[in-house]
């Protein structure tokens, strides 16, 4: 255990420090905002003078606004630019259109209900109470989704001989090596000025248990990471440890260690049975709002007593008058829409930066990963695909759909965006072969979603730089005349449905206060 840099040492300490430490540190740094329960404030009921609402965009935020205002007696119209509602809540199945700019294609998965691809949100944490509240209200059935899986793999081209390593082996070795250092520090008096003798003894005992150390405080490997033999019939033969320096260098290992520690990735995670668009369908079943699809908004104009919206639909320009407008359009489209919003408001909108995520899903003719003991969870790699997700549902079925790439890397995603679907599948297959033998031979079809090229979206997970966010959110989270901005972009949780619902929650609160004061 020589040649270890302080930075790598501290990175690994953070990775294995525990969810409480990670969460509290993230909160202190402003990286995670608290998520509260579903709001219980009362929206002022509609009256004869002001009851017409127009909602621009039928994403989750827009649908929730329509539902809540409908329940208070308002008349809602949703203008949606796409051929469907849901926004980035997109589940792709057999025969579905993937509306990519200049590269539209039809999903060729088998026509089976359990062969689907959640191209947008795919996880619901247990603390996302707004979203879970709607699932309960609309009777959207949920199932547990495995996220962390110690039998999944980490893989790095230049570490561990370029071979995949079980995540559990990495985590066990990381804990073991770190615990050995901690034990030796206590044994050599490194903490005597900070801790009492009893505390040091307890620390050494804890580190021995945490890392599965020997009586002398050394780490020689552990049965926690698996074994070389059939442990049901013989005493465990411990696997050799990984090289400590390589353990510290591994970024994919760090991701695997953090999977359960991140507040939004920790168990339990859930997903709707049959696909994430079960949330959208739940709203749709309970909405009386008029929904106009393929409606391209051209203008937004505030008036003293309402809002005028102009939009293109079926080749004609239409005008819609409403008392209030809730705007779910991605912020980067707003400069191209004629409006009379204030310069200060538009300047704040201009600070948003588009997110750039890429996903590809592959239908596999056989669930070969289950033969390797993998049932759900994620494998991490330093290759272009970044991650492979295994389905948690339909265990032991003949076929399955794997998420063959989930990439957050802007440079790699830009390369993927320039490829044809066939070339994207080829890259995903080549990368997968380095993790699972003969991976490419199981692929029957694939479908990909580069969010920066998806019509009417052209990005996802919009965000602002921290130094300007507070100032701009103070402007954008308020009413601009009779116009309200909504969507995950205007929350502290961009990219998550809970963030979208929180933004709608906030806008409705501001709206309700405005209506009460005007009464």
Short mmCIF file of C-alpha atoms in Angstrom, two decimals:
data_model
loop_
_atom_site.label_atom_id
_atom_site.label_comp_id
_atom_site.label_asym_id
_atom_site.label_seq_id
_atom_site.Cartn_x
_atom_site.Cartn_y
_atom_site.Cartn_z
CA UNK A 1 0.00 0.00 0.00
CA UNK A 2 2.57 2.57 -1.15
CA UNK A 3 2.42 5.46 -3.58
CA UNK A 4 -1.08 6.56 -2.53
CA UNK A 5 -1.85 10.25 -3.14
CA UNK A 6 -3.74 12.30 -0.57
CA UNK A 7 -6.41 13.17 -3.15
CA UNK A 8 -7.11 9.53 -3.98
CA UNK A 9 -7.09 8.65 -0.30
CA UNK A 10 -9.66 11.34 0.49
CA UNK A 11 -11.79 10.40 -2.52
CA UNK A 12 -12.04 6.85 -1.28
CA UNK A 13 -12.79 7.95 2.28
CA UNK A 14 -15.70 9.92 0.88
CA UNK A 15 -16.88 6.95 -1.12
CA UNK A 16 -17.11 4.66 1.89
CA UNK A 17 -17.97 7.26 4.52
CA UNK A 18 -21.65 6.47 4.58
CA UNK A 19 -24.90 8.03 3.39
CA UNK A 20 -25.41 10.26 6.43
CA UNK A 21 -22.01 11.89 6.06
CA UNK A 22 -22.45 12.26 2.31
CA UNK A 23 -25.94 13.71 2.61
CA UNK A 24 -25.11 16.18 5.36
CA UNK A 25 -21.99 17.34 3.52
CA UNK A 26 -23.94 17.76 0.29
CA UNK A 27 -26.60 19.79 2.08
CA UNK A 28 -23.97 22.00 3.70
CA UNK A 29 -22.48 22.67 0.26
CA UNK A 30 -25.88 23.40 -1.23
CA UNK A 31 -25.75 20.39 -3.54
CA UNK A 32 -28.96 18.79 -2.27
CA UNK A 33 -32.17 20.58 -1.39
CA UNK A 34 -34.67 19.20 1.08
CA UNK A 35 -37.72 17.48 -0.38
CA UNK A 36 -40.89 17.98 1.59
CA UNK A 37 -44.20 16.15 1.59
CA UNK A 38 -46.97 16.92 -0.87
CA UNK A 39 -48.27 20.42 -0.13
CA UNK A 40 -51.57 20.77 1.66
CA UNK A 41 -52.30 24.43 0.87
CA UNK A 42 -55.65 25.28 -0.70
CA UNK A 43 -55.87 26.74 -4.19
CA UNK A 44 -58.43 29.51 -4.32
CA UNK A 45 -61.42 28.12 -6.26
CA UNK A 46 -62.08 29.49 -9.72
CA UNK A 47 -64.60 32.28 -10.12
CA UNK A 48 -66.46 33.61 -13.11
CA UNK A 49 -63.95 36.38 -13.68
CA UNK A 50 -60.73 34.40 -14.00
CA UNK A 51 -60.90 30.68 -14.59
CA UNK A 52 -59.20 30.02 -17.95
CA UNK A 53 -55.70 28.55 -17.71
CA UNK A 54 -53.28 27.78 -20.54
CA UNK A 55 -50.39 25.40 -19.89
CA UNK A 56 -47.50 25.40 -22.34
CA UNK A 57 -46.02 21.92 -22.46
CA UNK A 58 -47.49 18.62 -21.31
CA UNK A 59 -44.58 17.40 -19.22
CA UNK A 60 -45.04 16.14 -15.69
CA UNK A 61 -45.03 19.68 -14.24
CA UNK A 62 -47.67 20.84 -16.72
CA UNK A 63 -49.84 17.80 -16.12
CA UNK A 64 -49.74 18.29 -12.36
CA UNK A 65 -50.68 21.97 -12.68
CA UNK A 66 -53.59 21.02 -14.93
CA UNK A 67 -54.78 18.40 -12.47
CA UNK A 68 -54.56 20.60 -9.39
CA UNK A 69 -56.25 23.58 -11.05
CA UNK A 70 -58.92 21.36 -12.57
CA UNK A 71 -59.73 20.11 -9.08
CA UNK A 72 -60.22 23.75 -8.01
CA UNK A 73 -62.66 24.40 -10.85
CA UNK A 74 -60.42 26.02 -13.45
CA UNK A 75 -60.70 25.35 -17.19
CA UNK A 76 -57.31 24.19 -18.46
CA UNK A 77 -55.90 23.90 -21.97
CA UNK A 78 -52.54 22.21 -22.58
CA UNK A 79 -50.57 23.11 -25.70
CA UNK A 80 -47.99 20.40 -26.41
CA UNK A 81 -45.50 20.72 -29.26
CA UNK A 82 -44.86 16.98 -29.53
CA UNK A 83 -47.05 14.14 -30.80
CA UNK A 84 -47.46 12.95 -27.20
CA UNK A 85 -47.66 14.24 -23.64
CA UNK A 86 -45.15 13.42 -20.92
CA UNK A 87 -42.12 15.50 -21.87
CA UNK A 88 -38.96 13.67 -20.88
CA UNK A 89 -41.02 11.00 -19.17
CA UNK A 90 -40.68 8.73 -22.18
CA UNK A 91 -41.11 4.96 -22.26
CA UNK A 92 -40.33 3.38 -25.63
CA UNK A 93 -41.94 0.13 -26.79
CA UNK A 94 -42.56 -1.82 -29.98
CA UNK A 95 -43.72 0.46 -32.78
CA UNK A 96 -43.10 3.75 -30.94
CA UNK A 97 -41.66 6.75 -32.73
CA UNK A 98 -38.35 8.07 -31.41
CA UNK A 99 -38.58 11.67 -32.58
CA UNK A 100 -34.91 12.53 -33.01
CA UNK A 101 -34.09 15.56 -35.14
CA UNK A 102 -33.12 14.33 -38.61
CA UNK A 103 -32.93 10.73 -37.44
CA UNK A 104 -36.45 9.64 -36.49
CA UNK A 105 -36.86 5.90 -36.12
CA UNK A 106 -39.36 3.30 -34.97
CA UNK A 107 -38.64 0.98 -32.05
CA UNK A 108 -38.26 -2.62 -33.25
CA UNK A 109 -38.50 -4.39 -29.91
CA UNK A 110 -40.77 -7.42 -29.84
CA UNK A 111 -44.40 -6.59 -29.14
CA UNK A 112 -44.28 -7.74 -25.52
CA UNK A 113 -45.38 -5.64 -22.51
CA UNK A 114 -42.22 -6.24 -20.48
CA UNK A 115 -39.83 -5.25 -23.27
CA UNK A 116 -39.62 -1.49 -22.84
CA UNK A 117 -37.10 1.31 -22.36
CA UNK A 118 -37.39 4.21 -19.92
CA UNK A 119 -35.53 6.78 -22.01
CA UNK A 120 -36.00 9.56 -19.48
CA UNK A 121 -36.56 9.15 -15.74
CA UNK A 122 -36.21 5.55 -14.60
CA UNK A 123 -36.05 5.69 -10.79
CA UNK A 124 -38.27 6.94 -7.98
CA UNK A 125 -36.54 7.36 -4.59
CA UNK A 126 -38.57 6.74 -1.47
CA UNK A 127 -38.32 10.37 -0.36
CA UNK A 128 -39.84 11.79 -3.57
CA UNK A 129 -43.16 12.19 -1.84
CA UNK A 130 -44.88 14.40 -4.39
CA UNK A 131 -44.41 11.84 -7.15
CA UNK A 132 -45.22 8.90 -4.91
CA UNK A 133 -48.31 10.76 -3.73
CA UNK A 134 -49.62 11.02 -7.28
CA UNK A 135 -48.81 7.34 -7.93
CA UNK A 136 -50.89 6.44 -4.90
CA UNK A 137 -53.71 8.80 -5.83
CA UNK A 138 -53.87 7.56 -9.43
CA UNK A 139 -53.35 3.90 -8.47
CA UNK A 140 -50.14 3.56 -10.49
CA UNK A 141 -48.68 0.17 -9.43
CA UNK A 142 -45.04 0.30 -8.37
CA UNK A 143 -42.29 -2.28 -8.07
CA UNK A 144 -38.86 -2.23 -6.46
CA UNK A 145 -36.01 -1.31 -8.80
CA UNK A 146 -32.54 -2.60 -7.96
CA UNK A 147 -29.97 0.16 -8.40
CA UNK A 148 -26.86 -0.97 -6.52
CA UNK A 149 -25.79 -4.55 -7.16
CA UNK A 150 -22.55 -5.94 -5.83
CA UNK A 151 -22.61 -8.73 -8.38
CA UNK A 152 -22.59 -6.20 -11.22
CA UNK A 153 -19.23 -5.04 -12.54
CA UNK A 154 -16.80 -2.18 -12.58
CA UNK A 155 -14.49 -1.98 -15.58
CA UNK A 156 -11.60 0.30 -16.49
CA UNK A 157 -9.44 -0.12 -19.53
CA UNK A 158 -6.12 0.50 -17.76
CA UNK A 159 -6.84 -0.94 -14.32
CA UNK A 160 -7.26 -4.48 -13.00
CA UNK A 161 -5.73 -5.87 -16.17
CA UNK A 162 -8.56 -4.35 -18.21
CA UNK A 163 -10.91 -7.04 -16.91
CA UNK A 164 -14.27 -6.50 -15.23
CA UNK A 165 -14.32 -6.77 -11.44
CA UNK A 166 -17.42 -7.46 -9.37
CA UNK A 167 -18.52 -4.28 -7.62
CA UNK A 168 -18.67 -6.19 -4.35
CA UNK A 169 -15.01 -7.16 -4.65
CA UNK A 170 -13.99 -3.56 -5.16
CA UNK A 171 -16.09 -2.27 -2.26
CA UNK A 172 -14.87 -4.99 0.10
CA UNK A 173 -11.23 -4.31 -0.78
CA UNK A 174 -11.69 -0.55 -0.48
CA UNK A 175 -13.20 -0.93 2.97
CA UNK A 176 -10.59 -3.46 3.99
CA UNK A 177 -7.59 -1.36 2.96
CA UNK A 178 -9.04 1.84 4.44
CA UNK A 179 -9.91 0.06 7.66
CA UNK A 180 -6.38 -1.30 7.90
CA UNK A 181 -4.98 2.22 7.68
CA UNK A 182 -7.45 3.39 10.31
CA UNK A 183 -6.59 0.49 12.63
CA UNK A 184 -2.87 1.09 12.25
CA UNK A 185 -3.33 4.79 12.89
CA UNK A 186 -5.06 4.00 16.16
CA UNK A 187 -2.49 1.40 17.10
CA UNK A 188 0.39 3.82 16.47
CA UNK A 189 -1.11 6.69 18.45
CA UNK A 190 -2.10 8.89 15.51
CA UNK A 191 -5.41 9.84 17.17
CA UNK A 192 -4.25 10.19 20.77
CA UNK A 193 -4.61 13.99 20.74
CA UNK A 194 -8.12 13.82 19.29
CA UNK A 195 -9.62 10.82 21.05
CA UNK A 196 -9.62 9.23 24.47
CA UNK A 197 -7.99 5.86 24.97
CA UNK A 198 -11.42 4.24 25.08
CA UNK A 199 -12.44 5.99 21.85
CA UNK A 200 -9.30 4.76 20.11
CA UNK A 201 -9.99 1.20 21.25
CA UNK A 202 -13.56 1.46 19.97
CA UNK A 203 -12.32 2.93 16.69
CA UNK A 204 -9.90 0.07 16.20
CA UNK A 205 -12.62 -2.45 17.00
CA UNK A 206 -15.00 -0.77 14.58
CA UNK A 207 -12.43 -0.64 11.79
CA UNK A 208 -11.61 -4.32 12.31
CA UNK A 209 -15.27 -5.25 11.89
CA UNK A 210 -15.97 -2.74 9.10
CA UNK A 211 -13.08 -3.95 6.96
CA UNK A 212 -13.04 -7.61 8.08
CA UNK A 213 -9.46 -7.32 9.32
CA UNK A 214 -7.33 -9.95 10.94
CA UNK A 215 -6.53 -9.83 14.65
CA UNK A 216 -3.33 -7.93 13.82
CA UNK A 217 -5.33 -5.27 11.94
CA UNK A 218 -4.19 -6.37 8.49
CA UNK A 219 -6.43 -6.85 5.48
CA UNK A 220 -5.80 -10.06 3.54
CA UNK A 221 -9.09 -10.28 1.68
CA UNK A 222 -12.58 -11.21 2.77
CA UNK A 223 -15.34 -13.66 2.04
CA UNK A 224 -17.67 -10.66 1.74
CA UNK A 225 -16.54 -10.23 -1.85
CA UNK A 226 -17.32 -13.79 -2.88
CA UNK A 227 -15.13 -16.86 -2.94
CA UNK A 228 -13.06 -19.09 -5.19
CA UNK A 229 -15.04 -22.22 -4.37
CA UNK A 230 -18.56 -23.46 -3.71
CA UNK A 231 -19.09 -21.88 -0.31
CA UNK A 232 -22.22 -23.92 0.25
CA UNK A 233 -20.15 -27.12 0.54
CA UNK A 234 -16.68 -25.95 1.63
CA UNK A 235 -15.11 -23.33 3.82
CA UNK A 236 -14.70 -20.07 1.93
CA UNK A 237 -11.51 -19.71 -0.07
CA UNK A 238 -10.97 -15.96 -0.15
CA UNK A 239 -10.28 -14.27 -3.48
CA UNK A 240 -6.97 -12.41 -3.86
CA UNK A 241 -7.29 -8.68 -3.19
CA UNK A 242 -6.98 -6.03 -5.85
CA UNK A 243 -3.95 -3.75 -5.83
CA UNK A 244 -4.63 -0.92 -3.36
CA UNK A 245 -3.18 1.75 -5.63
CA UNK A 246 -5.51 0.64 -8.44
CA UNK A 247 -8.43 0.57 -6.03
CA UNK A 248 -7.73 4.22 -5.22
CA UNK A 249 -7.39 5.19 -8.87
CA UNK A 250 -10.64 3.58 -9.99
CA UNK A 251 -13.36 6.12 -10.85
CA UNK A 252 -15.84 3.41 -11.80
CA UNK A 253 -15.23 1.72 -8.47
CA UNK A 254 -15.93 5.02 -6.77
CA UNK A 255 -19.23 5.25 -8.66
CA UNK A 256 -20.16 1.73 -7.60
CA UNK A 257 -19.34 2.56 -3.99
CA UNK A 258 -21.43 5.73 -4.17
CA UNK A 259 -24.47 4.16 -5.81
CA UNK A 260 -26.21 3.50 -2.52
CA UNK A 261 -24.68 6.46 -0.69
CA UNK A 262 -26.13 9.17 -2.91
CA UNK A 263 -29.36 10.38 -1.32
CA UNK A 264 -31.37 9.89 -4.52
CA UNK A 265 -29.84 6.53 -5.40
CA UNK A 266 -30.16 4.79 -2.06
CA UNK A 267 -32.57 1.95 -1.49
CA UNK A 268 -35.45 1.64 -1.79
CA UNK A 269 -35.93 2.80 -5.35
CA UNK A 270 -39.11 2.15 -7.30
CA UNK A 271 -40.51 2.22 -10.81
CA UNK A 272 -44.05 1.90 -12.18
CA UNK A 273 -44.94 -1.59 -13.32
CA UNK A 274 -44.75 -1.66 -17.11
CA UNK A 275 -42.81 1.57 -17.58
CA UNK A 276 -42.33 5.06 -16.18
CA UNK A 277 -45.01 6.49 -18.46
CA UNK A 278 -47.46 4.89 -16.03
CA UNK A 279 -47.13 8.25 -14.23
CA UNK A 280 -48.18 10.13 -17.38
CA UNK A 281 -51.03 7.72 -18.01
CA UNK A 282 -52.18 8.21 -14.42
CA UNK A 283 -52.48 11.94 -14.97
CA UNK A 284 -54.15 11.44 -18.35
CA UNK A 285 -56.84 9.20 -16.86
CA UNK A 286 -57.71 11.90 -14.36
CA UNK A 287 -57.59 15.00 -16.55
CA UNK A 288 -60.50 16.80 -18.16
CA UNK A 289 -58.22 19.44 -19.66
CA UNK A 290 -58.25 20.08 -23.38
CA UNK A 291 -54.95 18.82 -24.79
CA UNK A 292 -53.78 20.04 -28.21
CA UNK A 293 -50.84 18.06 -29.57
CA UNK A 294 -48.39 19.28 -32.23
CA UNK A 295 -49.09 22.85 -31.16
CA UNK A 296 -46.02 25.05 -31.61
CA UNK A 297 -46.12 28.15 -29.40
CA UNK A 298 -45.15 31.28 -31.34
CA UNK A 299 -45.96 34.06 -28.90
CA UNK A 300 -46.56 34.77 -25.20
CA UNK A 301 -47.93 38.19 -24.30
CA UNK A 302 -48.92 39.40 -20.86
CA UNK A 303 -51.87 41.75 -20.51
CA UNK A 304 -53.30 43.48 -17.45
CA UNK A 305 -56.19 41.04 -17.33
CA UNK A 306 -54.72 37.89 -18.87
CA UNK A 307 -52.33 36.32 -21.35
CA UNK A 308 -52.47 35.95 -25.13
CA UNK A 309 -50.86 32.86 -26.65
CA UNK A 310 -50.31 32.38 -30.36
CA UNK A 311 -49.48 28.93 -31.67
CA UNK A 312 -49.09 27.02 -34.91
CA UNK A 313 -51.29 23.96 -35.37
CA UNK A 314 -52.02 22.02 -38.55
CA UNK A 315 -50.48 24.72 -40.69
CA UNK A 316 -52.54 27.56 -39.24
CA UNK A 317 -51.80 30.27 -36.68
CA UNK A 318 -54.18 30.31 -33.73
CA UNK A 319 -54.74 32.68 -30.82
CA UNK A 320 -55.75 31.60 -27.34
CA UNK A 321 -56.81 34.00 -24.60
CA UNK A 322 -56.42 32.89 -20.98
CA UNK A 323 -56.46 34.43 -17.55
CA UNK A 324 -53.16 32.82 -16.52
CA UNK A 325 -50.30 30.94 -18.20
CA UNK A 326 -48.06 28.21 -16.77
CA UNK A 327 -45.03 27.76 -18.99
CA UNK A 328 -43.32 24.35 -19.14
CA UNK A 329 -41.32 25.10 -22.32
CA UNK A 330 -37.55 24.43 -22.04
CA UNK A 331 -35.88 27.75 -21.25
CA UNK A 332 -33.47 27.60 -24.19
CA UNK A 333 -36.43 27.86 -26.60
CA UNK A 334 -37.76 31.07 -25.07
CA UNK A 335 -35.53 33.54 -27.00
CA UNK A 336 -37.13 32.20 -30.19
CA UNK A 337 -40.68 32.85 -28.97
CA UNK A 338 -42.13 36.34 -29.38
CA UNK A 339 -42.97 37.74 -25.94
CA UNK A 340 -43.26 40.85 -23.81
CA UNK A 341 -41.66 39.41 -20.71
CA UNK A 342 -39.36 41.85 -18.93
CA UNK A 343 -35.69 42.16 -19.95
CA UNK A 344 -34.71 41.15 -16.40
CA UNK A 345 -36.82 37.99 -16.68
CA UNK A 346 -35.43 37.06 -20.11
CA UNK A 347 -31.88 37.71 -18.90
CA UNK A 348 -32.45 35.29 -16.03
CA UNK A 349 -33.81 32.69 -18.47
CA UNK A 350 -30.70 33.04 -20.62
CA UNK A 351 -28.51 31.74 -17.79
CA UNK A 352 -29.82 28.18 -18.17
CA UNK A 353 -27.41 25.67 -19.68
CA UNK A 354 -28.77 22.65 -21.50
CA UNK A 355 -28.00 19.23 -20.10
CA UNK A 356 -26.66 16.56 -22.45
CA UNK A 357 -27.51 12.94 -21.68
CA UNK A 358 -27.50 9.88 -23.92
CA UNK A 359 -29.17 6.50 -23.55
CA UNK A 360 -29.31 3.40 -25.70
CA UNK A 361 -31.40 0.30 -25.01
CA UNK A 362 -30.78 -3.15 -26.46
CA UNK A 363 -33.19 -6.05 -26.75
CA UNK A 364 -31.30 -9.22 -25.87
CA UNK A 365 -32.45 -12.63 -27.09
CA UNK A 366 -31.36 -14.18 -23.81
CA UNK A 367 -31.01 -12.83 -20.27
CA UNK A 368 -27.36 -13.92 -20.06
CA UNK A 369 -26.62 -11.56 -17.15
CA UNK A 370 -28.84 -13.66 -14.90
CA UNK A 371 -26.54 -16.62 -15.58
CA UNK A 372 -23.83 -14.43 -14.00
CA UNK A 373 -25.97 -13.84 -10.92
CA UNK A 374 -26.99 -10.29 -11.88
CA UNK A 375 -30.61 -9.37 -11.25
CA UNK A 376 -30.96 -5.63 -11.70
CA UNK A 377 -28.42 -2.96 -10.84
CA UNK A 378 -25.69 -1.17 -12.77
CA UNK A 379 -22.25 -1.99 -14.15
CA UNK A 380 -19.86 0.96 -14.55
CA UNK A 381 -17.15 1.35 -17.19
CA UNK A 382 -14.75 4.05 -18.35
CA UNK A 383 -15.73 3.34 -21.96
CA UNK A 384 -18.02 5.60 -23.98
CA UNK A 385 -21.19 3.87 -22.76
CA UNK A 386 -20.42 4.69 -19.07
CA UNK A 387 -23.07 2.38 -17.60
CA UNK A 388 -25.06 -0.79 -18.29
CA UNK A 389 -28.37 -1.19 -16.45
CA UNK A 390 -29.98 -4.59 -15.96
CA UNK A 391 -33.77 -4.91 -15.66
CA UNK A 392 -35.21 -5.71 -12.24
CA UNK A 393 -38.49 -6.99 -13.64
CA UNK A 394 -39.45 -10.13 -15.57
CA UNK A 395 -36.75 -12.27 -13.96
CA UNK A 396 -36.19 -15.66 -15.67
CA UNK A 397 -38.02 -14.59 -18.84
CA UNK A 398 -36.49 -15.56 -22.15
CA UNK A 399 -35.64 -12.05 -23.38
CA UNK A 400 -34.93 -8.70 -21.80
CA UNK A 401 -34.04 -5.09 -22.53
CA UNK A 402 -30.74 -3.80 -21.19
CA UNK A 403 -29.85 -0.14 -20.92
CA UNK A 404 -26.69 -0.43 -22.99
CA UNK A 405 -25.48 3.08 -22.26
CA UNK A 406 -26.31 5.91 -19.91
CA UNK A 407 -23.71 8.59 -20.49
CA UNK A 408 -23.31 11.97 -18.80
CA UNK A 409 -20.06 12.75 -20.62
CA UNK A 410 -20.58 15.74 -22.91
CA UNK A 411 -17.76 14.83 -25.30
CA UNK A 412 -18.85 11.22 -25.70
CA UNK A 413 -22.50 12.24 -26.02
CA UNK A 414 -21.61 14.68 -28.77
CA UNK A 415 -19.97 11.81 -30.66
CA UNK A 416 -23.01 9.59 -30.15
CA UNK A 417 -25.29 12.38 -31.36
CA UNK A 418 -23.48 12.48 -34.70
CA UNK A 419 -23.83 8.72 -35.28
CA UNK A 420 -26.57 6.73 -36.94
CA UNK A 421 -28.58 4.35 -34.78
CA UNK A 422 -26.70 1.43 -36.32
CA UNK A 423 -23.32 2.91 -35.38
CA UNK A 424 -24.49 3.66 -31.85
CA UNK A 425 -25.53 0.03 -31.44
CA UNK A 426 -22.16 -1.08 -32.81
CA UNK A 427 -20.26 1.02 -30.26
CA UNK A 428 -22.48 -0.21 -27.42
CA UNK A 429 -21.90 -3.80 -28.54
CA UNK A 430 -18.12 -3.42 -28.68
CA UNK A 431 -18.03 -1.85 -25.22
CA UNK A 432 -20.34 -4.50 -23.79
CA UNK A 433 -18.13 -7.29 -25.11
CA UNK A 434 -15.37 -6.12 -22.76
CA UNK A 435 -17.63 -6.64 -19.76
CA UNK A 436 -19.69 -9.68 -20.74
CA UNK A 437 -18.32 -12.40 -23.06
CA UNK A 438 -20.23 -12.53 -26.37
CA UNK A 439 -22.43 -9.58 -25.32
CA UNK A 440 -22.82 -8.45 -28.93
CA UNK A 441 -24.08 -11.85 -30.06
CA UNK A 442 -27.23 -11.49 -27.93
CA UNK A 443 -28.37 -8.17 -29.43
CA UNK A 444 -31.54 -8.37 -31.53
CA UNK A 445 -32.44 -4.69 -31.86
CA UNK A 446 -31.75 -1.34 -30.28
CA UNK A 447 -33.13 2.14 -29.82
CA UNK A 448 -31.32 5.29 -28.70
CA UNK A 449 -32.25 8.69 -27.30
CA UNK A 450 -29.70 11.53 -27.44
CA UNK A 451 -31.63 14.18 -25.54
CA UNK A 452 -29.88 17.11 -27.21
CA UNK A 453 -31.36 15.95 -30.53
CA UNK A 454 -34.88 15.10 -29.43
CA UNK A 455 -37.44 17.33 -31.11
CA UNK A 456 -39.15 19.86 -28.83
CA UNK A 457 -36.59 19.11 -26.10
CA UNK A 458 -33.08 19.57 -27.52
CA UNK A 459 -31.59 18.91 -24.10
CA UNK A 460 -32.40 17.76 -20.58
CA UNK A 461 -31.44 18.49 -17.02
CA UNK A 462 -31.03 22.24 -17.58
CA UNK A 463 -29.00 23.95 -14.89
CA UNK A 464 -27.36 27.21 -13.88
CA UNK A 465 -23.94 27.95 -12.47
CA UNK A 466 -24.17 28.06 -8.65
CA UNK A 467 -22.94 31.64 -8.42
CA UNK A 468 -25.89 33.00 -10.44
CA UNK A 469 -28.64 30.53 -9.56
CA UNK A 470 -30.00 32.14 -6.40
CA UNK A 471 -30.27 35.57 -7.99
CA UNK A 472 -32.03 34.25 -11.09
CA UNK A 473 -34.29 31.77 -9.30
CA UNK A 474 -35.51 34.64 -7.11
CA UNK A 475 -36.79 36.21 -10.33
CA UNK A 476 -37.99 33.12 -12.17
CA UNK A 477 -39.81 31.43 -9.30
CA UNK A 478 -42.12 34.44 -9.00
CA UNK A 479 -44.99 35.41 -11.27
CA UNK A 480 -44.10 37.53 -14.30
CA UNK A 481 -47.40 39.29 -14.71
CA UNK A 482 -49.81 36.41 -15.25
CA UNK A 483 -47.08 34.09 -16.47
CA UNK A 484 -45.51 31.35 -14.29
CA UNK A 485 -42.45 29.29 -15.20
CA UNK A 486 -42.53 25.59 -14.26
CA UNK A 487 -40.50 22.46 -14.95
CA UNK A 488 -37.58 20.66 -13.34
CA UNK A 489 -35.31 23.38 -14.73
CA UNK A 490 -36.62 25.84 -12.15
CA UNK A 491 -36.08 23.48 -9.22
CA UNK A 492 -33.01 22.45 -7.25
CA UNK A 493 -33.48 18.96 -8.63
CA UNK A 494 -33.16 19.23 -12.39
CA UNK A 495 -33.54 15.93 -14.22
CA UNK A 496 -35.90 14.41 -11.66
CA UNK A 497 -39.68 14.29 -11.83
CA UNK A 498 -39.83 15.36 -8.18
CA UNK A 499 -38.06 18.56 -9.19
CA UNK A 500 -40.67 19.19 -11.88
CA UNK A 501 -43.49 18.59 -9.40
CA UNK A 502 -41.82 20.84 -6.83
CA UNK A 503 -41.67 23.65 -9.39
CA UNK A 504 -45.37 23.19 -10.13
CA UNK A 505 -46.06 23.13 -6.40
CA UNK A 506 -44.23 26.43 -5.95
CA UNK A 507 -45.96 28.09 -8.92
CA UNK A 508 -49.37 27.03 -7.64
CA UNK A 509 -48.54 28.44 -4.22
CA UNK A 510 -47.56 31.78 -5.78
CA UNK A 511 -50.69 31.68 -7.95
CA UNK A 512 -52.90 30.92 -4.96
CA UNK A 513 -51.39 33.79 -2.95
CA UNK A 514 -51.91 36.14 -5.89
CA UNK A 515 -55.54 35.12 -6.26
CA UNK A 516 -56.17 35.46 -2.53
CA UNK A 517 -54.67 38.96 -2.42
CA UNK A 518 -56.71 40.03 -5.44
CA UNK A 519 -59.97 38.89 -3.85
#
